[in-house]
Amino acid sequence: MKSFYGIFTAVLLMFSLIFVGINIFFFHITQEKGKEYRVQAERAAWQIWENGIETLDLSDFPMIYQIKKLDALCNEKEKAEFFEGGAYDYLIKNINGIYYRFDYITDNDLGKTIFFVNMILLLLAVFMIVVLQFFRIRLLKPFYQLRELPFELSKGNLTIPLKEQKSHFFGRFIWGMNLLRENLEQKKEMELKLQKEKKTLILSISHDIKTPLSAIKLYARALEKNLYSNPEKQREIAEKMNKKADEIEAFVSQVISACNEDFLNLTVQKGEFYLSQIMKQILEYYKEKLELMKTDFKVANYRDCILKGDLDRTVEVLQNIMENAIKYGDGHSVRMTFSSEEDCQLITISNSGCTLKDTELVHIFESFWRGSNSSKCNGSGLGLYICRQLMNKMGGEVFAECKEDEMSVTVVIPRA
């Protein structure tokens, strides 16, 4: 905000200097004009003094409107009018004992020009002040309030809500940041709850395992010391040990099952949307991005239709696949094609330069799995896994195939 006030002060100072400078300029012009009137009056007076007023030609003096002579026999009223009256500016000279009044016309256009220039400068100054104040109130002030939010979120401070505003510039942004904060807070609570439940489960199972484990150790020690010489009794002890081992195996299965639960809370909001809505968002970003990367980006013609699912999640799936096409392709070309199958719309994204082995293709939708062609690319191995989970929740599907040095991933979206 200090920088803004500095700019605001500089703008006001600039307009003040322009205003003063222009008025000084016009003042000098006015002074020059006034001198010119007097020069012509002095020349006319000199000519009258030498040759008399009868020989004077007023056309030689364009700024002199008329010359009046004071009659010696005039009364006091006429004298007063001579020295004080008149509709024009005048200059009185005494020539050879006789008073002459030289009426001259001032430049009214110059005065109007000065007035209009000053009014224009004033209006510009007011306009700039209004614009700067609008910029401060509607843009800088809300942004100033938001500047600490990303830092607080990065620290894990998710409890401070933002006051929503009706600003066309930041209203939706603030709403989105509040929604992001709330989602992060919910996920944090769910994660803590899940960790607590899993920790409780592991502690409980660990405690339950101790009982059958102690029994097995006790039976094993008894057999080791030949405490049961009867074959029937030994067979009975062996059956009990096997039963206790089955109990331990069941506990271990519970742990494995808990660890294999879906660790991503992926939610979708089912609705209806147009295919053109998806393509608009994809093309707005990737057309320019791939053009800058010098990658040939071709989009086939498609017929607009109504689809079922979550618009934002579907865009997320396509963006994820597009990023993979850019990351793992050779950068020569990326294509989007469209087709229909039964009641579904198929969108296929293909990239040139497929280096994935055929034997690895079946694993690409597994969580945390990364192919042999990903050694030089950063990633978590969750992208395509998330894509499939989202599409399954929306009643769709996603699959991939490799052929002729080209990787293709197809998204199947149900029609409305």
PDB file of N, CA and C in Angstrom, residues 155-239:
ATOM      1  N   LYS A 155       1.292 -23.146   6.457  1.00  0.00           N
ATOM      2  CA  LYS A 155       1.662 -23.477   7.833  1.00  0.00           C
ATOM      3  C   LYS A 155       0.646 -24.412   8.490  1.00  0.00           C
ATOM      4  N   GLY A 156      -0.496 -24.612   7.804  1.00  0.00           N
ATOM      5  CA  GLY A 156      -1.516 -25.487   8.379  1.00  0.00           C
ATOM      6  C   GLY A 156      -2.565 -24.745   9.171  1.00  0.00           C
ATOM      7  N   ASN A 157      -2.558 -23.399   9.105  1.00  0.00           N
ATOM      8  CA  ASN A 157      -3.567 -22.611   9.803  1.00  0.00           C
ATOM      9  C   ASN A 157      -4.813 -22.555   8.935  1.00  0.00           C
ATOM     10  N   LEU A 158      -5.808 -23.387   9.251  1.00  0.00           N
ATOM     11  CA  LEU A 158      -7.003 -23.514   8.421  1.00  0.00           C
ATOM     12  C   LEU A 158      -8.251 -22.977   9.101  1.00  0.00           C
ATOM     13  N   THR A 159      -8.083 -22.216  10.177  1.00  0.00           N
ATOM     14  CA  THR A 159      -9.238 -21.805  10.978  1.00  0.00           C
ATOM     15  C   THR A 159      -9.691 -20.384  10.710  1.00  0.00           C
ATOM     16  N   ILE A 160      -8.905 -19.592   9.982  1.00  0.00           N
ATOM     17  CA  ILE A 160      -9.254 -18.182   9.783  1.00  0.00           C
ATOM     18  C   ILE A 160     -10.038 -18.039   8.490  1.00  0.00           C
ATOM     19  N   PRO A 161     -11.350 -17.753   8.563  1.00  0.00           N
ATOM     20  CA  PRO A 161     -12.130 -17.579   7.325  1.00  0.00           C
ATOM     21  C   PRO A 161     -11.918 -16.195   6.735  1.00  0.00           C
ATOM     22  N   LEU A 162     -12.157 -16.068   5.451  1.00  0.00           N
ATOM     23  CA  LEU A 162     -12.067 -14.778   4.763  1.00  0.00           C
ATOM     24  C   LEU A 162     -13.459 -14.184   4.630  1.00  0.00           C
ATOM     25  N   LYS A 163     -13.543 -12.876   4.795  1.00  0.00           N
ATOM     26  CA  LYS A 163     -14.814 -12.182   4.627  1.00  0.00           C
ATOM     27  C   LYS A 163     -15.132 -12.103   3.140  1.00  0.00           C
ATOM     28  N   GLU A 164     -16.292 -12.632   2.767  1.00  0.00           N
ATOM     29  CA  GLU A 164     -16.667 -12.625   1.356  1.00  0.00           C
ATOM     30  C   GLU A 164     -17.025 -11.215   0.905  1.00  0.00           C
ATOM     31  N   GLN A 165     -16.709 -10.917  -0.347  1.00  0.00           N
ATOM     32  CA  GLN A 165     -16.981  -9.607  -0.917  1.00  0.00           C
ATOM     33  C   GLN A 165     -17.767  -9.763  -2.201  1.00  0.00           C
ATOM     34  N   LYS A 166     -18.468  -8.673  -2.590  1.00  0.00           N
ATOM     35  CA  LYS A 166     -19.243  -8.664  -3.821  1.00  0.00           C
ATOM     36  C   LYS A 166     -18.424  -8.169  -4.996  1.00  0.00           C
ATOM     37  N   SER A 167     -17.134  -8.083  -4.824  1.00  0.00           N
ATOM     38  CA  SER A 167     -16.249  -7.583  -5.881  1.00  0.00           C
ATOM     39  C   SER A 167     -16.286  -8.521  -7.088  1.00  0.00           C
ATOM     40  N   HIS A 168     -16.391  -7.930  -8.281  1.00  0.00           N
ATOM     41  CA  HIS A 168     -16.369  -8.724  -9.509  1.00  0.00           C
ATOM     42  C   HIS A 168     -14.986  -9.316  -9.743  1.00  0.00           C
ATOM     43  N   PHE A 169     -13.964  -8.716  -9.117  1.00  0.00           N
ATOM     44  CA  PHE A 169     -12.595  -9.146  -9.349  1.00  0.00           C
ATOM     45  C   PHE A 169     -12.168 -10.243  -8.379  1.00  0.00           C
ATOM     46  N   PHE A 170     -12.540 -10.131  -7.093  1.00  0.00           N
ATOM     47  CA  PHE A 170     -12.041 -11.066  -6.096  1.00  0.00           C
ATOM     48  C   PHE A 170     -13.140 -11.834  -5.375  1.00  0.00           C
ATOM     49  N   GLY A 171     -14.420 -11.554  -5.700  1.00  0.00           N
ATOM     50  CA  GLY A 171     -15.503 -12.236  -4.996  1.00  0.00           C
ATOM     51  C   GLY A 171     -15.435 -13.738  -5.152  1.00  0.00           C
ATOM     52  N   ARG A 172     -15.352 -14.222  -6.395  1.00  0.00           N
ATOM     53  CA  ARG A 172     -15.293 -15.658  -6.641  1.00  0.00           C
ATOM     54  C   ARG A 172     -13.968 -16.237  -6.149  1.00  0.00           C
ATOM     55  N   PHE A 173     -12.876 -15.457  -6.247  1.00  0.00           N
ATOM     56  CA  PHE A 173     -11.580 -15.938  -5.768  1.00  0.00           C
ATOM     57  C   PHE A 173     -11.618 -16.159  -4.256  1.00  0.00           C
ATOM     58  N   ILE A 174     -12.190 -15.185  -3.525  1.00  0.00           N
ATOM     59  CA  ILE A 174     -12.282 -15.323  -2.067  1.00  0.00           C
ATOM     60  C   ILE A 174     -13.183 -16.497  -1.708  1.00  0.00           C
ATOM     61  N   TRP A 175     -14.299 -16.636  -2.455  1.00  0.00           N
ATOM     62  CA  TRP A 175     -15.181 -17.775  -2.209  1.00  0.00           C
ATOM     63  C   TRP A 175     -14.431 -19.080  -2.448  1.00  0.00           C
ATOM     64  N   GLY A 176     -13.645 -19.141  -3.514  1.00  0.00           N
ATOM     65  CA  GLY A 176     -12.880 -20.349  -3.817  1.00  0.00           C
ATOM     66  C   GLY A 176     -11.824 -20.634  -2.764  1.00  0.00           C
ATOM     67  N   MET A 177     -11.155 -19.580  -2.267  1.00  0.00           N
ATOM     68  CA  MET A 177     -10.133 -19.773  -1.235  1.00  0.00           C
ATOM     69  C   MET A 177     -10.763 -20.257   0.060  1.00  0.00           C
ATOM     70  N   ASN A 178     -11.946 -19.723   0.389  1.00  0.00           N
ATOM     71  CA  ASN A 178     -12.655 -20.202   1.577  1.00  0.00           C
ATOM     72  C   ASN A 178     -13.049 -21.665   1.419  1.00  0.00           C
ATOM     73  N   LEU A 179     -13.507 -22.016   0.210  1.00  0.00           N
ATOM     74  CA  LEU A 179     -13.877 -23.411  -0.057  1.00  0.00           C
ATOM     75  C   LEU A 179     -12.646 -24.309   0.037  1.00  0.00           C
ATOM     76  N   LEU A 180     -11.520 -23.849  -0.496  1.00  0.00           N
ATOM     77  CA  LEU A 180     -10.276 -24.616  -0.401  1.00  0.00           C
ATOM     78  C   LEU A 180      -9.868 -24.790   1.051  1.00  0.00           C
ATOM     79  N   ARG A 181      -9.960 -23.703   1.822  1.00  0.00           N
ATOM     80  CA  ARG A 181      -9.597 -23.788   3.243  1.00  0.00           C
ATOM     81  C   ARG A 181     -10.488 -24.791   3.969  1.00  0.00           C
ATOM     82  N   GLU A 182     -11.802 -24.736   3.693  1.00  0.00           N
ATOM     83  CA  GLU A 182     -12.726 -25.658   4.352  1.00  0.00           C
ATOM     84  C   GLU A 182     -12.456 -27.111   3.949  1.00  0.00           C
ATOM     85  N   ASN A 183     -12.178 -27.332   2.662  1.00  0.00           N
ATOM     86  CA  ASN A 183     -11.879 -28.693   2.203  1.00  0.00           C
ATOM     87  C   ASN A 183     -10.598 -29.220   2.839  1.00  0.00           C
ATOM     88  N   LEU A 184      -9.574 -28.355   2.897  1.00  0.00           N
ATOM     89  CA  LEU A 184      -8.327 -28.772   3.541  1.00  0.00           C
ATOM     90  C   LEU A 184      -8.548 -29.084   5.019  1.00  0.00           C
ATOM     91  N   GLU A 185      -9.394 -28.278   5.662  1.00  0.00           N
ATOM     92  CA  GLU A 185      -9.676 -28.510   7.074  1.00  0.00           C
ATOM     93  C   GLU A 185     -10.424 -29.829   7.266  1.00  0.00           C
ATOM     94  N   GLN A 186     -11.400 -30.094   6.378  1.00  0.00           N
ATOM     95  CA  GLN A 186     -12.144 -31.359   6.466  1.00  0.00           C
ATOM     96  C   GLN A 186     -11.235 -32.560   6.217  1.00  0.00           C
ATOM     97  N   LYS A 187     -10.373 -32.436   5.205  1.00  0.00           N
ATOM     98  CA  LYS A 187      -9.455 -33.535   4.901  1.00  0.00           C
ATOM     99  C   LYS A 187      -8.473 -33.767   6.040  1.00  0.00           C
ATOM    100  N   LYS A 188      -8.057 -32.650   6.660  1.00  0.00           N
ATOM    101  CA  LYS A 188      -7.140 -32.785   7.798  1.00  0.00           C
ATOM    102  C   LYS A 188      -7.826 -33.520   8.941  1.00  0.00           C
ATOM    103  N   GLU A 189      -9.089 -33.156   9.213  1.00  0.00           N
ATOM    104  CA  GLU A 189      -9.834 -33.829  10.285  1.00  0.00           C
ATOM    105  C   GLU A 189     -10.058 -35.303   9.949  1.00  0.00           C
ATOM    106  N   MET A 190     -10.389 -35.573   8.679  1.00  0.00           N
ATOM    107  CA  MET A 190     -10.615 -36.968   8.274  1.00  0.00           C
ATOM    108  C   MET A 190      -9.328 -37.783   8.359  1.00  0.00           C
ATOM    109  N   GLU A 191      -8.222 -37.150   7.972  1.00  0.00           N
ATOM    110  CA  GLU A 191      -6.937 -37.846   8.036  1.00  0.00           C
ATOM    111  C   GLU A 191      -6.565 -38.169   9.477  1.00  0.00           C
ATOM    112  N   LEU A 192      -6.772 -37.192  10.378  1.00  0.00           N
ATOM    113  CA  LEU A 192      -6.474 -37.434  11.797  1.00  0.00           C
ATOM    114  C   LEU A 192      -7.384 -38.522  12.365  1.00  0.00           C
ATOM    115  N   LYS A 193      -8.663 -38.479  11.935  1.00  0.00           N
ATOM    116  CA  LYS A 193      -9.600 -39.498  12.401  1.00  0.00           C
ATOM    117  C   LYS A 193      -9.207 -40.872  11.893  1.00  0.00           C
ATOM    118  N   LEU A 194      -8.816 -40.926  10.603  1.00  0.00           N
ATOM    119  CA  LEU A 194      -8.418 -42.201  10.018  1.00  0.00           C
ATOM    120  C   LEU A 194      -7.160 -42.742  10.691  1.00  0.00           C
ATOM    121  N   GLN A 195      -6.194 -41.860  10.910  1.00  0.00           N
ATOM    122  CA  GLN A 195      -4.971 -42.299  11.579  1.00  0.00           C
ATOM    123  C   GLN A 195      -5.261 -42.806  12.989  1.00  0.00           C
ATOM    124  N   LYS A 196      -6.167 -42.103  13.661  1.00  0.00           N
ATOM    125  CA  LYS A 196      -6.524 -42.531  15.024  1.00  0.00           C
ATOM    126  C   LYS A 196      -7.194 -43.899  14.998  1.00  0.00           C
ATOM    127  N   GLU A 197      -8.123 -44.086  14.025  1.00  0.00           N
ATOM    128  CA  GLU A 197      -8.819 -45.370  13.926  1.00  0.00           C
ATOM    129  C   GLU A 197      -7.851 -46.499  13.586  1.00  0.00           C
ATOM    130  N   LYS A 198      -6.938 -46.229  12.642  1.00  0.00           N
ATOM    131  CA  LYS A 198      -5.984 -47.267  12.258  1.00  0.00           C
ATOM    132  C   LYS A 198      -5.021 -47.580  13.400  1.00  0.00           C
ATOM    133  N   LYS A 199      -4.627 -46.526  14.108  1.00  0.00           N
ATOM    134  CA  LYS A 199      -3.724 -46.766  15.248  1.00  0.00           C
ATOM    135  C   LYS A 199      -4.439 -47.578  16.328  1.00  0.00           C
ATOM    136  N   THR A 200      -5.710 -47.218  16.565  1.00  0.00           N
ATOM    137  CA  THR A 200      -6.502 -47.970  17.547  1.00  0.00           C
ATOM    138  C   THR A 200      -6.669 -49.426  17.111  1.00  0.00           C
ATOM    139  N   LEU A 201      -6.923 -49.607  15.792  1.00  0.00           N
ATOM    140  CA  LEU A 201      -7.095 -50.955  15.266  1.00  0.00           C
ATOM    141  C   LEU A 201      -5.818 -51.776  15.425  1.00  0.00           C
ATOM    142  N   ILE A 202      -4.689 -51.176  15.079  1.00  0.00           N
ATOM    143  CA  ILE A 202      -3.414 -51.904  15.169  1.00  0.00           C
ATOM    144  C   ILE A 202      -3.092 -52.257  16.617  1.00  0.00           C
ATOM    145  N   LEU A 203      -3.327 -51.281  17.535  1.00  0.00           N
ATOM    146  CA  LEU A 203      -3.068 -51.559  18.946  1.00  0.00           C
ATOM    147  C   LEU A 203      -3.984 -52.661  19.470  1.00  0.00           C
ATOM    148  N   SER A 204      -5.261 -52.602  19.028  1.00  0.00           N
ATOM    149  CA  SER A 204      -6.219 -53.619  19.482  1.00  0.00           C
ATOM    150  C   SER A 204      -5.844 -55.007  18.962  1.00  0.00           C
ATOM    151  N   ILE A 205      -5.510 -55.061  17.648  1.00  0.00           N
ATOM    152  CA  ILE A 205      -5.140 -56.356  17.059  1.00  0.00           C
ATOM    153  C   ILE A 205      -3.839 -56.867  17.664  1.00  0.00           C
ATOM    154  N   SER A 206      -2.897 -55.951  17.891  1.00  0.00           N
ATOM    155  CA  SER A 206      -1.624 -56.368  18.503  1.00  0.00           C
ATOM    156  C   SER A 206      -1.858 -56.986  19.876  1.00  0.00           C
ATOM    157  N   HIS A 207      -2.806 -56.375  20.604  1.00  0.00           N
ATOM    158  CA  HIS A 207      -3.119 -56.912  21.931  1.00  0.00           C
ATOM    159  C   HIS A 207      -3.805 -58.277  21.821  1.00  0.00           C
ATOM    160  N   ASP A 208      -4.695 -58.390  20.804  1.00  0.00           N
ATOM    161  CA  ASP A 208      -5.416 -59.659  20.640  1.00  0.00           C
ATOM    162  C   ASP A 208      -4.493 -60.774  20.158  1.00  0.00           C
ATOM    163  N   ILE A 209      -3.472 -60.429  19.406  1.00  0.00           N
ATOM    164  CA  ILE A 209      -2.544 -61.448  18.901  1.00  0.00           C
ATOM    165  C   ILE A 209      -1.737 -62.064  20.037  1.00  0.00           C
ATOM    166  N   LYS A 210      -1.521 -61.297  21.085  1.00  0.00           N
ATOM    167  CA  LYS A 210      -0.673 -61.784  22.179  1.00  0.00           C
ATOM    168  C   LYS A 210      -1.231 -63.068  22.799  1.00  0.00           C
ATOM    169  N   THR A 211      -2.567 -63.147  22.932  1.00  0.00           N
ATOM    170  CA  THR A 211      -3.166 -64.321  23.596  1.00  0.00           C
ATOM    171  C   THR A 211      -2.920 -65.609  22.813  1.00  0.00           C
ATOM    172  N   PRO A 212      -3.285 -65.698  21.520  1.00  0.00           N
ATOM    173  CA  PRO A 212      -2.992 -66.954  20.801  1.00  0.00           C
ATOM    174  C   PRO A 212      -1.503 -67.189  20.625  1.00  0.00           C
ATOM    175  N   LEU A 213      -0.717 -66.127  20.534  1.00  0.00           N
ATOM    176  CA  LEU A 213       0.723 -66.294  20.374  1.00  0.00           C
ATOM    177  C   LEU A 213       1.333 -66.891  21.633  1.00  0.00           C
ATOM    178  N   SER A 214       0.857 -66.445  22.796  1.00  0.00           N
ATOM    179  CA  SER A 214       1.360 -66.996  24.067  1.00  0.00           C
ATOM    180  C   SER A 214       0.975 -68.472  24.203  1.00  0.00           C
ATOM    181  N   ALA A 215      -0.238 -68.795  23.740  1.00  0.00           N
ATOM    182  CA  ALA A 215      -0.692 -70.190  23.815  1.00  0.00           C
ATOM    183  C   ALA A 215       0.167 -71.066  22.917  1.00  0.00           C
ATOM    184  N   ILE A 216       0.478 -70.602  21.702  1.00  0.00           N
ATOM    185  CA  ILE A 216       1.307 -71.388  20.783  1.00  0.00           C
ATOM    186  C   ILE A 216       2.688 -71.606  21.389  1.00  0.00           C
ATOM    187  N   LYS A 217       3.265 -70.537  21.965  1.00  0.00           N
ATOM    188  CA  LYS A 217       4.586 -70.673  22.587  1.00  0.00           C
ATOM    189  C   LYS A 217       4.543 -71.667  23.751  1.00  0.00           C
ATOM    190  N   LEU A 218       3.443 -71.621  24.518  1.00  0.00           N
ATOM    191  CA  LEU A 218       3.315 -72.528  25.650  1.00  0.00           C
ATOM    192  C   LEU A 218       3.200 -73.978  25.177  1.00  0.00           C
ATOM    193  N   TYR A 219       2.392 -74.232  24.141  1.00  0.00           N
ATOM    194  CA  TYR A 219       2.249 -75.574  23.602  1.00  0.00           C
ATOM    195  C   TYR A 219       3.569 -76.055  22.996  1.00  0.00           C
ATOM    196  N   ALA A 220       4.269 -75.175  22.320  1.00  0.00           N
ATOM    197  CA  ALA A 220       5.535 -75.545  21.687  1.00  0.00           C
ATOM    198  C   ALA A 220       6.560 -75.924  22.743  1.00  0.00           C
ATOM    199  N   ARG A 221       6.590 -75.185  23.834  1.00  0.00           N
ATOM    200  CA  ARG A 221       7.546 -75.496  24.899  1.00  0.00           C
ATOM    201  C   ARG A 221       7.207 -76.833  25.557  1.00  0.00           C
ATOM    202  N   ALA A 222       5.922 -77.102  25.716  1.00  0.00           N
ATOM    203  CA  ALA A 222       5.499 -78.371  26.315  1.00  0.00           C
ATOM    204  C   ALA A 222       5.887 -79.535  25.419  1.00  0.00           C
ATOM    205  N   LEU A 223       5.698 -79.383  24.116  1.00  0.00           N
ATOM    206  CA  LEU A 223       6.094 -80.439  23.189  1.00  0.00           C
ATOM    207  C   LEU A 223       7.604 -80.603  23.178  1.00  0.00           C
ATOM    208  N   GLU A 224       8.307 -79.477  23.315  1.00  0.00           N
ATOM    209  CA  GLU A 224       9.775 -79.551  23.302  1.00  0.00           C
ATOM    210  C   GLU A 224      10.291 -80.362  24.501  1.00  0.00           C
ATOM    211  N   LYS A 225       9.602 -80.246  25.645  1.00  0.00           N
ATOM    212  CA  LYS A 225      10.054 -80.932  26.851  1.00  0.00           C
ATOM    213  C   LYS A 225       9.355 -82.299  27.038  1.00  0.00           C
ATOM    214  N   ASN A 226       8.664 -82.759  25.995  1.00  0.00           N
ATOM    215  CA  ASN A 226       8.002 -84.070  26.003  1.00  0.00           C
ATOM    216  C   ASN A 226       7.026 -84.223  27.172  1.00  0.00           C
ATOM    217  N   LEU A 227       6.280 -83.162  27.465  1.00  0.00           N
ATOM    218  CA  LEU A 227       5.303 -83.231  28.545  1.00  0.00           C
ATOM    219  C   LEU A 227       4.080 -84.045  28.138  1.00  0.00           C
ATOM    220  N   TYR A 228       3.870 -84.188  26.815  1.00  0.00           N
ATOM    221  CA  TYR A 228       2.742 -84.962  26.312  1.00  0.00           C
ATOM    222  C   TYR A 228       3.284 -86.161  25.533  1.00  0.00           C
ATOM    223  N   SER A 229       3.368 -87.280  26.230  1.00  0.00           N
ATOM    224  CA  SER A 229       3.903 -88.489  25.587  1.00  0.00           C
ATOM    225  C   SER A 229       2.849 -89.259  24.816  1.00  0.00           C
ATOM    226  N   ASN A 230       1.569 -89.052  25.168  1.00  0.00           N
ATOM    227  CA  ASN A 230       0.472 -89.727  24.498  1.00  0.00           C
ATOM    228  C   ASN A 230       0.296 -89.159  23.103  1.00  0.00           C
ATOM    229  N   PRO A 231       0.338 -89.989  22.053  1.00  0.00           N
ATOM    230  CA  PRO A 231       0.165 -89.481  20.678  1.00  0.00           C
ATOM    231  C   PRO A 231      -1.151 -88.737  20.475  1.00  0.00           C
ATOM    232  N   GLU A 232      -2.215 -89.229  21.131  1.00  0.00           N
ATOM    233  CA  GLU A 232      -3.505 -88.563  20.999  1.00  0.00           C
ATOM    234  C   GLU A 232      -3.443 -87.145  21.563  1.00  0.00           C
ATOM    235  N   LYS A 233      -2.762 -87.023  22.719  1.00  0.00           N
ATOM    236  CA  LYS A 233      -2.646 -85.703  23.354  1.00  0.00           C
ATOM    237  C   LYS A 233      -1.794 -84.784  22.492  1.00  0.00           C
ATOM    238  N   GLN A 234      -0.723 -85.324  21.907  1.00  0.00           N
ATOM    239  CA  GLN A 234       0.123 -84.510  21.029  1.00  0.00           C
ATOM    240  C   GLN A 234      -0.662 -84.013  19.817  1.00  0.00           C
ATOM    241  N   ARG A 235      -1.507 -84.913  19.244  1.00  0.00           N
ATOM    242  CA  ARG A 235      -2.324 -84.513  18.091  1.00  0.00           C
ATOM    243  C   ARG A 235      -3.301 -83.403  18.499  1.00  0.00           C
ATOM    244  N   GLU A 236      -3.846 -83.527  19.712  1.00  0.00           N
ATOM    245  CA  GLU A 236      -4.786 -82.506  20.199  1.00  0.00           C
ATOM    246  C   GLU A 236      -4.087 -81.161  20.362  1.00  0.00           C
ATOM    247  N   ILE A 237      -2.846 -81.185  20.898  1.00  0.00           N
ATOM    248  CA  ILE A 237      -2.079 -79.943  21.077  1.00  0.00           C
ATOM    249  C   ILE A 237      -1.746 -79.327  19.730  1.00  0.00           C
ATOM    250  N   ALA A 238      -1.413 -80.171  18.761  1.00  0.00           N
ATOM    251  CA  ALA A 238      -1.098 -79.666  17.421  1.00  0.00           C
ATOM    252  C   ALA A 238      -2.310 -78.982  16.805  1.00  0.00           C
ATOM    253  N   GLU A 239      -3.512 -79.574  17.028  1.00  0.00           N
ATOM    254  CA  GLU A 239      -4.729 -78.958  16.501  1.00  0.00           C
ATOM    255  C   GLU A 239      -4.994 -77.611  17.169  1.00  0.00           C
TER     256      GLU A 239
END
